[in-house]
Every structure is written in C-alpha cells, then in structure tokens.
Short mmCIF file of N, CA and C in Angstrom, two decimals:
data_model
loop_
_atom_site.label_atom_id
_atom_site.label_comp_id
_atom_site.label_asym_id
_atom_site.label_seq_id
_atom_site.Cartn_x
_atom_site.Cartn_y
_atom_site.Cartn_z
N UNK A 1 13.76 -2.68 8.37
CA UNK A 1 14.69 -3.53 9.07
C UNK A 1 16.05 -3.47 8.40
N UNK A 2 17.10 -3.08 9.26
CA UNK A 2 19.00 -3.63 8.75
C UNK A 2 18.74 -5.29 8.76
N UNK A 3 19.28 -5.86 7.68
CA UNK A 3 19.48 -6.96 8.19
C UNK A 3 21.44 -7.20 7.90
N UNK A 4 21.72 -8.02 8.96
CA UNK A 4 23.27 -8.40 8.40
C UNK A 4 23.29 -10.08 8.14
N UNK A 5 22.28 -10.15 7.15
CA UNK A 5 22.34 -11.96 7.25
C UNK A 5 23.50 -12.19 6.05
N UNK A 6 23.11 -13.73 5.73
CA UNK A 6 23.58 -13.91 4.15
C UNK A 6 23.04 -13.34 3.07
N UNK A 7 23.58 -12.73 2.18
CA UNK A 7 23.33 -12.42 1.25
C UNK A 7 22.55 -13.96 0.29
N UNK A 8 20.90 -13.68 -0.41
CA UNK A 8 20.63 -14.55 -0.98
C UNK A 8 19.79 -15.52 -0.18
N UNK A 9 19.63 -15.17 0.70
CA UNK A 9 18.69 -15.84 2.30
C UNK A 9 17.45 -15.31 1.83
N UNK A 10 16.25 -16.00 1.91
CA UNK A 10 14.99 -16.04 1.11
C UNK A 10 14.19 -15.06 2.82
N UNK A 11 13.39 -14.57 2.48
CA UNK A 11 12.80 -13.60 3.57
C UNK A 11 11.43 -13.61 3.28
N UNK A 12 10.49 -13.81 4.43
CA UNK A 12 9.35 -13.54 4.32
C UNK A 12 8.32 -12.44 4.73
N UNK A 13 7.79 -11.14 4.46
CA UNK A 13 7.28 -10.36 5.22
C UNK A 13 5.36 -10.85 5.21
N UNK A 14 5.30 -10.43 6.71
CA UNK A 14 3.92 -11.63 7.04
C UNK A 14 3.19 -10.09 8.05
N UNK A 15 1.95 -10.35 7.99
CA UNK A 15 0.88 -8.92 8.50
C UNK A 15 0.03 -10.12 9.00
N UNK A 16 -0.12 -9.36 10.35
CA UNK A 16 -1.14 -10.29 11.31
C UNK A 16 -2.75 -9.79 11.17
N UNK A 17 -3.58 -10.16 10.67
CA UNK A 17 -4.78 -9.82 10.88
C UNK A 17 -6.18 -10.44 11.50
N UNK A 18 -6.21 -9.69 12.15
CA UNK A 18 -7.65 -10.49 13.12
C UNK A 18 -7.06 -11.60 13.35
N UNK A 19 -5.91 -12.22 14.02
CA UNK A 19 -4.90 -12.94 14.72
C UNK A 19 -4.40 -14.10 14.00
N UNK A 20 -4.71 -13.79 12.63
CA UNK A 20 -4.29 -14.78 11.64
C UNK A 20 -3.08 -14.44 10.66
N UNK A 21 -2.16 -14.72 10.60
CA UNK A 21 -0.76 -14.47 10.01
C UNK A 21 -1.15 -14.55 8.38
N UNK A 22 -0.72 -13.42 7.58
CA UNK A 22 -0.67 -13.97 6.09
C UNK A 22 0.87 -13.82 5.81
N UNK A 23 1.16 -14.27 4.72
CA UNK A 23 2.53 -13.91 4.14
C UNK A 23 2.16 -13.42 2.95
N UNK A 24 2.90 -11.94 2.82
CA UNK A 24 2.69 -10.95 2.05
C UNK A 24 3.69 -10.93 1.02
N UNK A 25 4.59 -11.14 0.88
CA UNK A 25 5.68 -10.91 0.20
C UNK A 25 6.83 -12.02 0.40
N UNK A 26 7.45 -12.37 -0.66
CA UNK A 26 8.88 -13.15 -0.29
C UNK A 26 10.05 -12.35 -1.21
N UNK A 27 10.80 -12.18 -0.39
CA UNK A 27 12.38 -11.66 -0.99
C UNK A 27 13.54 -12.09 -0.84
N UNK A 28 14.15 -11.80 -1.80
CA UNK A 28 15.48 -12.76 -1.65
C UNK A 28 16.34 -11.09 -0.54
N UNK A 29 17.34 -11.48 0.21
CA UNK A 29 18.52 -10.79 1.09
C UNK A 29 19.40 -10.02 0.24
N UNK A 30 19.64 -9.18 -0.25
CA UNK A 30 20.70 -8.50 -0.92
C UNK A 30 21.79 -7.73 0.35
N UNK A 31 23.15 -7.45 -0.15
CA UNK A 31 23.38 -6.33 0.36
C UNK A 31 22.77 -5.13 -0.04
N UNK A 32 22.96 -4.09 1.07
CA UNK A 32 22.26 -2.58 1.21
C UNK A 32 20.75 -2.68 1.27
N UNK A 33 20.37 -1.84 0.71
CA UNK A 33 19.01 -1.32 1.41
C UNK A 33 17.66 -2.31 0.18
N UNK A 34 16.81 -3.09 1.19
CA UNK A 34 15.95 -3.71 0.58
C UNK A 34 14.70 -2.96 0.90
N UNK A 35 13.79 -2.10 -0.07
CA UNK A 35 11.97 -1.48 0.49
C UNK A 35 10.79 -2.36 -0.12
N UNK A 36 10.07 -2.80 0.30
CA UNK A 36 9.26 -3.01 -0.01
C UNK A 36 7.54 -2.33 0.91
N UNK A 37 6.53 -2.30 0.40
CA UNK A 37 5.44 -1.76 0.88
C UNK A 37 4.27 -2.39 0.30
N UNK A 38 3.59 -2.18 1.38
CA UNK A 38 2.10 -2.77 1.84
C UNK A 38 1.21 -1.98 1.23
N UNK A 39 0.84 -2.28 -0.04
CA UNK A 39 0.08 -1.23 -0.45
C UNK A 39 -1.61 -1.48 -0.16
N UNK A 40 -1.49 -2.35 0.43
CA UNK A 40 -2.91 -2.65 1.05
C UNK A 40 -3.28 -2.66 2.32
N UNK A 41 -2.41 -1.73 2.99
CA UNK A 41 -2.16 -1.78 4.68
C UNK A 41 -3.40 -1.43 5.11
N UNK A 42 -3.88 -2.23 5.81
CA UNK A 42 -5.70 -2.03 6.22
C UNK A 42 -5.32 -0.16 7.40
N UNK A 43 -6.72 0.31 7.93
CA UNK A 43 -6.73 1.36 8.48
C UNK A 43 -6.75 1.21 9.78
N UNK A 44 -6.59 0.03 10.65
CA UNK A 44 -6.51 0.15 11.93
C UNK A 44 -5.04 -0.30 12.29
N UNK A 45 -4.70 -0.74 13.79
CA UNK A 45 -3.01 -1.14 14.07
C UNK A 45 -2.88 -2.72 13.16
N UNK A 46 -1.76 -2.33 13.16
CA UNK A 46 -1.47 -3.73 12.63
C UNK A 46 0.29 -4.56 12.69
N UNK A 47 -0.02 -6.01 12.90
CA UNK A 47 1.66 -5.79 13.27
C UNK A 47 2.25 -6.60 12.13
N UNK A 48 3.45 -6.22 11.22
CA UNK A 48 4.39 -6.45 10.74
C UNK A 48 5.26 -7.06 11.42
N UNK A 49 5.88 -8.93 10.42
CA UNK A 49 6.76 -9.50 10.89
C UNK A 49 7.45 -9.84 9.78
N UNK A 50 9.09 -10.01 10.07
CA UNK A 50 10.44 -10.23 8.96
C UNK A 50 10.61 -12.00 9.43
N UNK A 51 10.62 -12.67 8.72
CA UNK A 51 10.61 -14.01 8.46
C UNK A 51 12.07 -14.37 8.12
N UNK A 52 12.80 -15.72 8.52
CA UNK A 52 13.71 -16.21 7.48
C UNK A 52 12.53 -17.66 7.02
N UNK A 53 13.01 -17.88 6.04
CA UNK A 53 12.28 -18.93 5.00
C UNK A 53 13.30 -20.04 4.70
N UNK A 54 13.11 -21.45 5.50
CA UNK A 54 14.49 -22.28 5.79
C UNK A 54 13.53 -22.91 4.36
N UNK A 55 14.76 -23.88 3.49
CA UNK A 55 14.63 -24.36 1.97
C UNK A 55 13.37 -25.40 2.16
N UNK A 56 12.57 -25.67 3.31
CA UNK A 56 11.52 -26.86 3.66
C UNK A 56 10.26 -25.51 4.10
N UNK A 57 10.63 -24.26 3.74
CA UNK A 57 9.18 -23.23 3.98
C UNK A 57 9.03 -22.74 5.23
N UNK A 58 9.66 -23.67 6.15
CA UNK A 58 9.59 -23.04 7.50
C UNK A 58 10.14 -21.71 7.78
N UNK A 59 9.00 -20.72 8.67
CA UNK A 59 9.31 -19.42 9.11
C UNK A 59 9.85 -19.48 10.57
N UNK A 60 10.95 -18.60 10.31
CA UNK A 60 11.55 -18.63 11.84
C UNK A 60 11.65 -16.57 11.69
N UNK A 61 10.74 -15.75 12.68
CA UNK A 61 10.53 -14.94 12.74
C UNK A 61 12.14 -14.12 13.27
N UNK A 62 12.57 -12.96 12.55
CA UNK A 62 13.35 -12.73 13.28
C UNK A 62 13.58 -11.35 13.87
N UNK A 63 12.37 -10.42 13.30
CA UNK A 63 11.97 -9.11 13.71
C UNK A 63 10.29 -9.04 13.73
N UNK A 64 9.84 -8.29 14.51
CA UNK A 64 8.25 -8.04 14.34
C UNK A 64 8.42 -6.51 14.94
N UNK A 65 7.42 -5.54 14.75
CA UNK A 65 7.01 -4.05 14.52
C UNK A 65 5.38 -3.97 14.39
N UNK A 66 5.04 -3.42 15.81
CA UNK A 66 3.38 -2.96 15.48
C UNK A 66 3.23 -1.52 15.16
N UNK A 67 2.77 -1.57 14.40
CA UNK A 67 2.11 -0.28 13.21
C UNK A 67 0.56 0.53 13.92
N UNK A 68 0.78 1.51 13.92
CA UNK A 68 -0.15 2.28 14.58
C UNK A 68 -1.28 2.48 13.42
N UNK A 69 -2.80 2.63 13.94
CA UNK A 69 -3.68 2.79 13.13
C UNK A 69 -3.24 4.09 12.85
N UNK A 70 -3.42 4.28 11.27
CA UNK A 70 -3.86 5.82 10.28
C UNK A 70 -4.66 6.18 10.60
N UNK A 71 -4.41 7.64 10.55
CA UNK A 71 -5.29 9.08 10.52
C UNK A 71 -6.36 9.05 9.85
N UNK A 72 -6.36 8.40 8.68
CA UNK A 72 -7.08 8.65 7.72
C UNK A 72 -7.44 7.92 6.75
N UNK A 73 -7.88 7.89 5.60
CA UNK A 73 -8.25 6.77 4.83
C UNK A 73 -6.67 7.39 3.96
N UNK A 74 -6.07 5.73 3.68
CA UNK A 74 -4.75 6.05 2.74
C UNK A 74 -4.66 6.55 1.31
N UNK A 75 -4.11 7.31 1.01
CA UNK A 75 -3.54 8.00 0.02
C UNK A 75 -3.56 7.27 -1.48
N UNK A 76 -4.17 7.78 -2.49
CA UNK A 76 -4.25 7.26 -3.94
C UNK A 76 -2.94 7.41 -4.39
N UNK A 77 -2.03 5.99 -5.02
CA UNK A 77 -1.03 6.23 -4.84
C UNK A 77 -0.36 5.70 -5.90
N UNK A 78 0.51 5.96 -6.80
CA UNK A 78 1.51 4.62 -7.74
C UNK A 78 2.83 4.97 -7.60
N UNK A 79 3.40 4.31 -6.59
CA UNK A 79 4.76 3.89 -6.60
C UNK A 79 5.35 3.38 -7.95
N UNK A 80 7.06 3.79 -8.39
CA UNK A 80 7.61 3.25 -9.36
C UNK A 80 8.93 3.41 -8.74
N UNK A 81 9.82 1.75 -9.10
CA UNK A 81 11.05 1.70 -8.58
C UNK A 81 11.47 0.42 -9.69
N UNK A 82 13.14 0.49 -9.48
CA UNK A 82 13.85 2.07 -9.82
C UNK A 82 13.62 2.79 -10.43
N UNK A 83 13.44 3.65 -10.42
CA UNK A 83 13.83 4.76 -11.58
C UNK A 83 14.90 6.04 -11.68
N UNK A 84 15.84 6.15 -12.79
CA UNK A 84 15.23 5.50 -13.91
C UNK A 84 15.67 3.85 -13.41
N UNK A 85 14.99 3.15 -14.74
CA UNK A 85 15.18 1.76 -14.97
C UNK A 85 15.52 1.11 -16.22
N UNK A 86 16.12 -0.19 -16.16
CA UNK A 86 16.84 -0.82 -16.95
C UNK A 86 17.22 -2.48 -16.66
N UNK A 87 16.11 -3.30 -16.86
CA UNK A 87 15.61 -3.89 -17.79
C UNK A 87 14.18 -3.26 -17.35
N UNK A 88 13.77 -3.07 -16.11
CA UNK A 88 12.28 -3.71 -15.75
C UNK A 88 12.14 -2.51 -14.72
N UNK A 89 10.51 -1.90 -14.35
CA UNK A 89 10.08 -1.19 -13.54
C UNK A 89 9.19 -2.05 -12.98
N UNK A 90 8.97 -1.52 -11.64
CA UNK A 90 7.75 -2.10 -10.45
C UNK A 90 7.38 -1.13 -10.42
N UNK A 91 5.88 -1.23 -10.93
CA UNK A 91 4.52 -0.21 -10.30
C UNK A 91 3.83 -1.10 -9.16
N UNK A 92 3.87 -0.18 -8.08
CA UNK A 92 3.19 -0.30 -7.00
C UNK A 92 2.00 0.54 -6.45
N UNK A 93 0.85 -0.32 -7.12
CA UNK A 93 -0.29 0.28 -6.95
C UNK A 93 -0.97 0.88 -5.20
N UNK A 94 -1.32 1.88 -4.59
CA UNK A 94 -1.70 2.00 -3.73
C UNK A 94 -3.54 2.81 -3.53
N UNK A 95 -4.17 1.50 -3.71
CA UNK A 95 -5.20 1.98 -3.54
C UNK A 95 -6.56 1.43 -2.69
N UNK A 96 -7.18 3.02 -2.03
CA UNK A 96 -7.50 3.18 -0.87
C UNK A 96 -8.73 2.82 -0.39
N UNK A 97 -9.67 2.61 -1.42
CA UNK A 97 -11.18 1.97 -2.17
C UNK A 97 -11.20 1.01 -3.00
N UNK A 98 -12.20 0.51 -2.87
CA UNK A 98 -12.63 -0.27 -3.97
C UNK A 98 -13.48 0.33 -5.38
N UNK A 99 -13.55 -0.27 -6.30
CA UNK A 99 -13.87 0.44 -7.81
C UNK A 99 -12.75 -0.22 -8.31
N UNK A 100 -13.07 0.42 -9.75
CA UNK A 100 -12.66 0.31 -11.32
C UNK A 100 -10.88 0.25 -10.86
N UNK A 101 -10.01 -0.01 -11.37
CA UNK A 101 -8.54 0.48 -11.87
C UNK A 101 -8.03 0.08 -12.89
N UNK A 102 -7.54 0.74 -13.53
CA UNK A 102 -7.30 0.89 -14.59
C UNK A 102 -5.27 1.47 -14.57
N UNK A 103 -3.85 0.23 -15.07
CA UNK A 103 -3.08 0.80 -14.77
C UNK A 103 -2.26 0.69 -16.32
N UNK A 104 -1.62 1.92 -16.69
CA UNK A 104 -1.18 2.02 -18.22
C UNK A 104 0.09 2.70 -18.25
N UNK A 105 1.06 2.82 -19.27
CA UNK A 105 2.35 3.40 -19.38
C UNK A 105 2.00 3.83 -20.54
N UNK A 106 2.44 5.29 -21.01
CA UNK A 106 2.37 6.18 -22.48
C UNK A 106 3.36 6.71 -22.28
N UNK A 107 3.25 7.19 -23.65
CA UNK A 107 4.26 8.16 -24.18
C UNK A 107 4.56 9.72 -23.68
N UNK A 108 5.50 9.93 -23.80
CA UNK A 108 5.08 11.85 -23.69
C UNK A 108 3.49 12.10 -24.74
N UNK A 109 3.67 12.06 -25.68
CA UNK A 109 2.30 12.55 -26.41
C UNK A 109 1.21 11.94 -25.89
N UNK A 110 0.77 10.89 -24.69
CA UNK A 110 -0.07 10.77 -24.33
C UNK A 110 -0.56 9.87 -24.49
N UNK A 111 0.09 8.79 -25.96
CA UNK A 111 -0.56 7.19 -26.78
C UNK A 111 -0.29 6.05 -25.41
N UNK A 112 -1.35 5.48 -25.39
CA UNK A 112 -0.64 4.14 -24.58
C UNK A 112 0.39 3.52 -25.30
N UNK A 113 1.07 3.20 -24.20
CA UNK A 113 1.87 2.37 -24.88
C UNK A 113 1.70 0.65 -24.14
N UNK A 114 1.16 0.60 -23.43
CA UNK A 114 1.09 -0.67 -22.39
C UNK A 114 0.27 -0.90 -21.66
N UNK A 115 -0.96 -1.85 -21.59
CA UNK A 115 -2.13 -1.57 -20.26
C UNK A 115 -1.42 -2.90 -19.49
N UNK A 116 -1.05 -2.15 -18.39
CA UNK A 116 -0.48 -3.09 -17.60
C UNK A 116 -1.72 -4.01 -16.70
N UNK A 117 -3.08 -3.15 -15.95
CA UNK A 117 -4.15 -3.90 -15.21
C UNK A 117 -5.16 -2.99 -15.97
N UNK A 118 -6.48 -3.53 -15.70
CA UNK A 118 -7.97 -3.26 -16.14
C UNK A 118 -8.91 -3.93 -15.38
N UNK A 119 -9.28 -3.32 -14.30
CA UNK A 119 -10.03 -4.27 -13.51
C UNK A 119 -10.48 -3.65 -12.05
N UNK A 120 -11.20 -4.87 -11.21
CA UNK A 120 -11.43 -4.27 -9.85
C UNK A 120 -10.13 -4.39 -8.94
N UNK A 121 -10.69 -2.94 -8.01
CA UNK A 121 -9.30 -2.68 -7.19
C UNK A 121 -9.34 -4.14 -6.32
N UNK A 122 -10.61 -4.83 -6.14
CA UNK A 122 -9.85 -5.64 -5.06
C UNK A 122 -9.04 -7.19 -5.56
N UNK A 123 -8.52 -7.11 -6.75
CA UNK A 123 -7.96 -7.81 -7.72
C UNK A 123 -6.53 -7.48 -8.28
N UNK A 124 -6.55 -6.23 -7.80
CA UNK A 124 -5.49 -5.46 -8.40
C UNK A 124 -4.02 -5.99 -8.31
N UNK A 125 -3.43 -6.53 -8.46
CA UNK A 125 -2.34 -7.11 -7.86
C UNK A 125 -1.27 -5.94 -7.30
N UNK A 126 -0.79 -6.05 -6.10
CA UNK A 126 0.51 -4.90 -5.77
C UNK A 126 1.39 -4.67 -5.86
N UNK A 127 2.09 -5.19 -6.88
CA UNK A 127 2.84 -4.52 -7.98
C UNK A 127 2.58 -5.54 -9.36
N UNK A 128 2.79 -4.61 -10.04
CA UNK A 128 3.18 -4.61 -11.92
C UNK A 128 4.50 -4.09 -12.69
N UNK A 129 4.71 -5.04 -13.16
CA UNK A 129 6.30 -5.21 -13.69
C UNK A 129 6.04 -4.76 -14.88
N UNK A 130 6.66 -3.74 -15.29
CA UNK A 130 6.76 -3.49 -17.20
C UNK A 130 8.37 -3.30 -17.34
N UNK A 131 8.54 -4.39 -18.87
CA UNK A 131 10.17 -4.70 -19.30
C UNK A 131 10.85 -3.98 -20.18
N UNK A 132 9.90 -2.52 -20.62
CA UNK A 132 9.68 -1.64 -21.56
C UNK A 132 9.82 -2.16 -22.92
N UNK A 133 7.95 -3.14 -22.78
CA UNK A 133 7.87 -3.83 -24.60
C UNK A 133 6.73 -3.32 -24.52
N UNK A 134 5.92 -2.27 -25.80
CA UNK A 134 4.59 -2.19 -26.03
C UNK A 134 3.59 -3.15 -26.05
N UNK A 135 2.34 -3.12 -26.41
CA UNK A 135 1.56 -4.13 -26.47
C UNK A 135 1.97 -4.88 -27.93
N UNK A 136 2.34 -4.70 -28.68
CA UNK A 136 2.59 -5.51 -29.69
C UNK A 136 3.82 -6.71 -29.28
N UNK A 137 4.80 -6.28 -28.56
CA UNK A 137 5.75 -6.80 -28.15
C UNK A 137 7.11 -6.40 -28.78
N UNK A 138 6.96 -5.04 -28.64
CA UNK A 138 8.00 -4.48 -29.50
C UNK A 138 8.77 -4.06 -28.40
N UNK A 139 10.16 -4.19 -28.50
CA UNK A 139 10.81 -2.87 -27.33
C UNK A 139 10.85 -1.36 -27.70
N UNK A 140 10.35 -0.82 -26.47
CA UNK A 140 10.35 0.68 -26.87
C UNK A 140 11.69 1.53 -26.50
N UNK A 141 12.07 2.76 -27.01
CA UNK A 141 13.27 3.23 -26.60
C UNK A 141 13.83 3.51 -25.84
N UNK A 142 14.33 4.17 -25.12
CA UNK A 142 15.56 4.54 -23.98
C UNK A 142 14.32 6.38 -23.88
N UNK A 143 13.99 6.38 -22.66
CA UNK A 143 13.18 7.73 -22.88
C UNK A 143 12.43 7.87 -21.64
N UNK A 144 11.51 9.13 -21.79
CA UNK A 144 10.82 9.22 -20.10
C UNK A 144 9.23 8.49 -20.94
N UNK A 145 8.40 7.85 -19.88
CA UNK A 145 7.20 7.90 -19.97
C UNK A 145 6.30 8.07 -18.94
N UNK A 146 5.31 7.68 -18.87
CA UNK A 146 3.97 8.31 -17.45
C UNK A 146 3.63 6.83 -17.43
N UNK A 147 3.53 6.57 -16.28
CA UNK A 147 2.71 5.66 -15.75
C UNK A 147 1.48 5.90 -15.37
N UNK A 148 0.55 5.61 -15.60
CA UNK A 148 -0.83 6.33 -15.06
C UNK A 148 -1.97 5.42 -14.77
N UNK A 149 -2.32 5.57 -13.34
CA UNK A 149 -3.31 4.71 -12.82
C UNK A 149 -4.53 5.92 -12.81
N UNK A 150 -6.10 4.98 -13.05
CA UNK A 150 -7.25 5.59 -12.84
C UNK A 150 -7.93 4.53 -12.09
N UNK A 151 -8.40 5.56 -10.98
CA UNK A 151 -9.42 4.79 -9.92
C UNK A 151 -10.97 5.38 -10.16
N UNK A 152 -11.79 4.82 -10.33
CA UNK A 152 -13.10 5.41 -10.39
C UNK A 152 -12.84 7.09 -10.70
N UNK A 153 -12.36 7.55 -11.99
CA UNK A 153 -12.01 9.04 -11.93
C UNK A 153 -11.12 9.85 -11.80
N UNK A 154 -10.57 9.24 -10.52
CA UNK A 154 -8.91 9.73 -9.88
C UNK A 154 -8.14 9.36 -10.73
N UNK A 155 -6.94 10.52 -10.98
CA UNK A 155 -5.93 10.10 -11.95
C UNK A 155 -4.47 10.30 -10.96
N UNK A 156 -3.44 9.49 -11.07
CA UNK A 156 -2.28 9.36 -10.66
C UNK A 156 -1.12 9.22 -11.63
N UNK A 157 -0.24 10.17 -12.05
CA UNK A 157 0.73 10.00 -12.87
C UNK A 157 2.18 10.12 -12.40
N UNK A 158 2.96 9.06 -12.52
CA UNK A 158 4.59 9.26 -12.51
C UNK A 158 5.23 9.21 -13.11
N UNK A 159 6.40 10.06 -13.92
CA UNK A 159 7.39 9.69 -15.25
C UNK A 159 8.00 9.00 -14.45
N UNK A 160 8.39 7.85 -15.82
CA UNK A 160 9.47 7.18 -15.33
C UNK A 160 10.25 7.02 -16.97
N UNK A 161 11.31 6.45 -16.14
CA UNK A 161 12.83 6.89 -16.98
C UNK A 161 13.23 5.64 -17.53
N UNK A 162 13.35 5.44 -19.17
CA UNK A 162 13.94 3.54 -19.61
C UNK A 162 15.23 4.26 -19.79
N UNK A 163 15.88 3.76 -19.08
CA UNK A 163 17.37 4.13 -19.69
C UNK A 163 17.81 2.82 -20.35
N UNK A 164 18.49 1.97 -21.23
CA UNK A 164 19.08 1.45 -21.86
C UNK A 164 20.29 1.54 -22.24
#
C-alpha cells in the first residue's frame, strides 16, 4: 500500500481467517516506503487489511487486498532488514512446518555470537531484533556476520552488515 497520511499515524495490518479478523502487526506511518511480511501466511486465499488505529484502539479500515492461495508449500526463509544496519537488525523468520528452530548470528569463523530463538516453530516469534551485543552483553564490532536459522536440519544463512 502508498499511503499519503500523517506521518506518525499508528497502522494496523489485520489477516482474515476462517472469518475472524486477527491483528498482525502495528506500525507507526513514516514517510517513503514502509514493508512488512507475513511470515506465517497460511496456504490457501486469504485477505489482507491496512487499518488506521484512532488513540482509543479503534480500527477504521482503509485498504483491504485478497491474496490468492500458493502453489505450494512456502519457502524456508530468513529475512534481514536493513542491511547493512546500525543500531539494530530484524530477522524475519519464514517458516513453512512445524519442528525444532533454532535462530543464531556468528562470526565469519563460524563462533556464535548470539542465539537469538531455540524452540518450536509454532512459537517462533516473526521477527527477532539483534542490537549487535553478544551473549555476554558485550558490543560486537562494525563487520559482516551470518544469521543462521535451522529447521529440523534445513539450514538458512544471510550475511548481514553492523556498520557503526
């Protein structure tokens, strides 16, 4: 969706299922381009709606879009945005089964440096924020690293970039 609202206007994106509305996401309005994704988009049609969110919670709908059922079962997936990044990355887990996941950030040499999730996919939360601090709580440097999710086996890796 373009939107030309106010900048700072609270937004709700809401997925209708089996005729029951959830709200998926809340975002604040920026200028330029706002993405966000459904990384749990079930496999049949489904319809997507853009919300405004008045300061008392009320939704006043102001776009809706029905989504055609997939081909196929969806794609094992980890989104990372921005990158590079500086303070903070969003991993956006996309996964297509249920099982194990397991989501971590290392080094080039391969050391963890961060277990961001450990757990079942249907728990997984859809996205994970890392502020580039190791597990000790150290900040780590200005540099590339891998993000790497494991699903029952499946491995998914993306460098991503701390610039500082």
């Amino acid at each position: 969706w373009n939107l030309h609202g106010d900048r700072g206007e609270t937004l709700a994106v809401t997925r209708t299922d089996g005729g029951v509305r959830n709200t998926l996401a809340t975002l604040e309005s920026t200028l330029g381009e706002t993405t966000w994704t459904d990384a749990r988009a079930p496999l049949g049609a489904t319809e997507y709606a853009l919300h405004s969110v008045s300061p008392t919670g009320e939704l006043t709908e102001l776009r809706s879009v029905e989504v055609p059922a997939l081909d196929g079962p969806p794609k094992l997936d980890l989104l990372a945005a921005p990158n590079p990044f500086n303070p903070m990355v969003v991993l956006s887990p996309r996964i297509p089964a249920q099982g194990h996941v397991s989501v971590s950030v290392h080094d080039l040499r391969g050391r963890t440096v961060v277990r961001l999730y450990n757990g079942a996919a249907a728990l997984c939360p859809t996205s994970l924020q890392w502020d580039g601090v190791d597990e000790r709580g150290a900040r780590v440097g200005s540099g590339a690293y891998m993000a790497r999710m494991t699903v029952d086996g499946r491995v998914v890796t993306r460098k991503i970039v701390l610039a500082r």
